């Protein structure tokens, strides 16, 4: 049996480490956390200074039992969980659950290589209780928020599932950005571009030094240009350089992988975690830009060998954030002699390559450029044309990390005073844009800038608001928009109105209707949960617990006392206040008020009032409509359903509509789902095709019908069944025939039998118990039985003959 036991978090990591340590070590995995506060109760004694209760989770009892057994047979135990605060907390929980002594060896490493593992074994430390306390404070505050605020939300806001200390500010960022976009008023300006030609026939692309605020100004300038002389006023050349960026930390890796590879934040972290476990890269949750001296030296050797000494430039990046903690190195390959890895999927190979190039580039020379700007005078106008060019004179780091290199733009060889001729001109109307919606990557960048959360939580924060249905990631088609275009053709000014697609979005984050309501409710009633500065300060408080020995229970108390007071005050808020009702105007047909609000099944529009003599009418908001921006016309359009598609002799009036389960076609009392068409656009021919397919399907599945009843005997996925004729949500009931009638033929069932089965008056047929074959006794059992039986039998006396 191995003398030493090493406990890590993941099974994949365990296999890799065991290869390095040899036969004297056995490596086992805790498979993540093993203990937590109980799910049913809060697990926090608020009266007793927030003392938590921990228990081994149900899914980890077997794991803990195996670890306890392994501990008993080991001479020495090493706790090798991840080196962040969460990993330190897991090490402490292992210490407690396995009843290990306080001085049990704790080892940390930021890369899974033989050198790093053996070095860690040689120089262990004890569990850092300051890091554990910081993690406990975070976990307990999050538990207090979840347990106390969630019941308030369930009572006050339909569709609100939970609120969190960090997820709520993230949701707020998306909501506020959407409101900024909605309030933006677009302003148009006219941007002027031209093509000028020198005496040698070479073309220079230029743009005007200013934009015009009106069409009239642009027309006046175009008219002047018809009779103007153009000449080179000045040529300015100056050297420029571009420096490489620091190696990746968690947030920058997520952003770059999104921009360059199209990966989601969650996808990036999953791939990076696998690369780390396999020993290909260093620890992927870090906010440190530092590279080890070993890595800097290794990068230098590769650069000089591959590109030459002139490409090598030693750089030591420093972490700006004084609170940066946990992992001590940036994300880099463990072996810089490997530019690629093999035997992995394409996405993993791409992410590794990105990390490799960024690391190598960080130790390379600046890219050297020459920038040129040419100014062109217009003889009868004050404005000048500008031409900008850029020539790469020495690639430097761009030799490796070429994602950031711009297209080189060469300008013709001109001299001051050279005459130029107009070859092309356009003054195009452009519209100002609001701030862009967040992508997952830009949202991570924002929350990092604001100090909300830590590297290990960024991916979870962004995915949680989507999982809770507060934020959705969508690709939306734009709308067509006309713009003014002024051109010069055949020495004449020409006006036109082309069109363009505007507002198209790809993989952008949008708030849902419930997010608006939840955000406003939290801002009004729980400022400490949603406030950016408060959330960032709390992260800073956790840092002081980890680094300055500040008592964690005091940090929890400082948060909880004002928070709990807000919880109690929220009990008096009426449900009506949290439904986000907006009055839109008056219905021109009925004269009744039109409003939108959020209800049990989502956002809806309403004509009329609940106190009216006639009941109000309702229509669910569809597509991209939301209660914040919907207009009166858009709301009234929702009530144009059901739409009559057409009428036939066979099926009568055919209608299209939206329902709780999606769009559909209705004919008589039957329905067909619409999957590829909307109720607004579906035509009669398409509707009839769908109906024909539905009729054919029904004919094949119908076993028996009854003239005097809607009850039917049908064939289903799991065999024949009785259907009571009701629709989903309106008392539908299905009875499996085999359960109630056994092997009776479904076609032989009478209407009376079906009614009794639906009413529950027939008991399910009992299944016949299968006869089990007698077990054969093993040789040992048989021997024992024989011995026992023979021991009970009286021993016969020997006969005289014997």
CSV table of N, CA, C and O in Angstrom, one decimal, residues 646-654 688:
chain,number,residue,atom,x,y,z
A,646,UNK,N,-58.8,31.8,-43.7
A,646,UNK,CA,-59.6,31.5,-44.9
A,646,UNK,C,-60.7,30.6,-44.4
A,646,UNK,O,-60.9,30.3,-43.2
A,647,UNK,N,-61.5,30.1,-45.4
A,647,UNK,CA,-62.7,29.2,-45.1
A,647,UNK,C,-62.8,28.2,-46.2
A,647,UNK,O,-62.6,28.5,-47.4
A,648,UNK,N,-63.1,26.9,-45.8
A,648,UNK,CA,-63.3,25.9,-46.8
A,648,UNK,C,-64.5,25.1,-46.4
A,648,UNK,O,-65.0,25.1,-45.3
A,649,UNK,N,-65.1,24.3,-47.4
A,649,UNK,CA,-66.3,23.5,-47.1
A,649,UNK,C,-65.9,22.4,-46.1
A,649,UNK,O,-66.8,22.0,-45.3
A,650,UNK,N,-64.7,21.8,-46.3
A,650,UNK,CA,-64.3,20.7,-45.4
A,650,UNK,C,-64.1,21.1,-44.0
A,650,UNK,O,-64.4,20.4,-43.0
A,651,UNK,N,-63.4,22.2,-43.8
A,651,UNK,CA,-62.9,22.5,-42.4
A,651,UNK,C,-63.5,23.8,-41.8
A,651,UNK,O,-63.2,24.2,-40.7
A,652,UNK,N,-64.4,24.5,-42.6
A,652,UNK,CA,-65.0,25.7,-42.1
A,652,UNK,C,-64.0,26.8,-42.0
A,652,UNK,O,-63.1,26.9,-42.8
A,653,UNK,N,-64.2,27.7,-41.0
A,653,UNK,CA,-63.3,28.9,-40.8
A,653,UNK,C,-62.0,28.4,-40.2
A,653,UNK,O,-62.0,27.7,-39.2
A,654,UNK,N,-60.9,28.8,-40.9
A,654,UNK,CA,-59.5,28.5,-40.4
A,654,UNK,C,-58.9,29.7,-39.8
A,654,UNK,O,-58.9,30.7,-40.5
A,688,UNK,N,-53.7,24.6,-45.1
A,688,UNK,CA,-54.3,23.4,-45.5
A,688,UNK,C,-53.3,22.3,-45.6
A,688,UNK,O,-53.7,21.1,-45.3
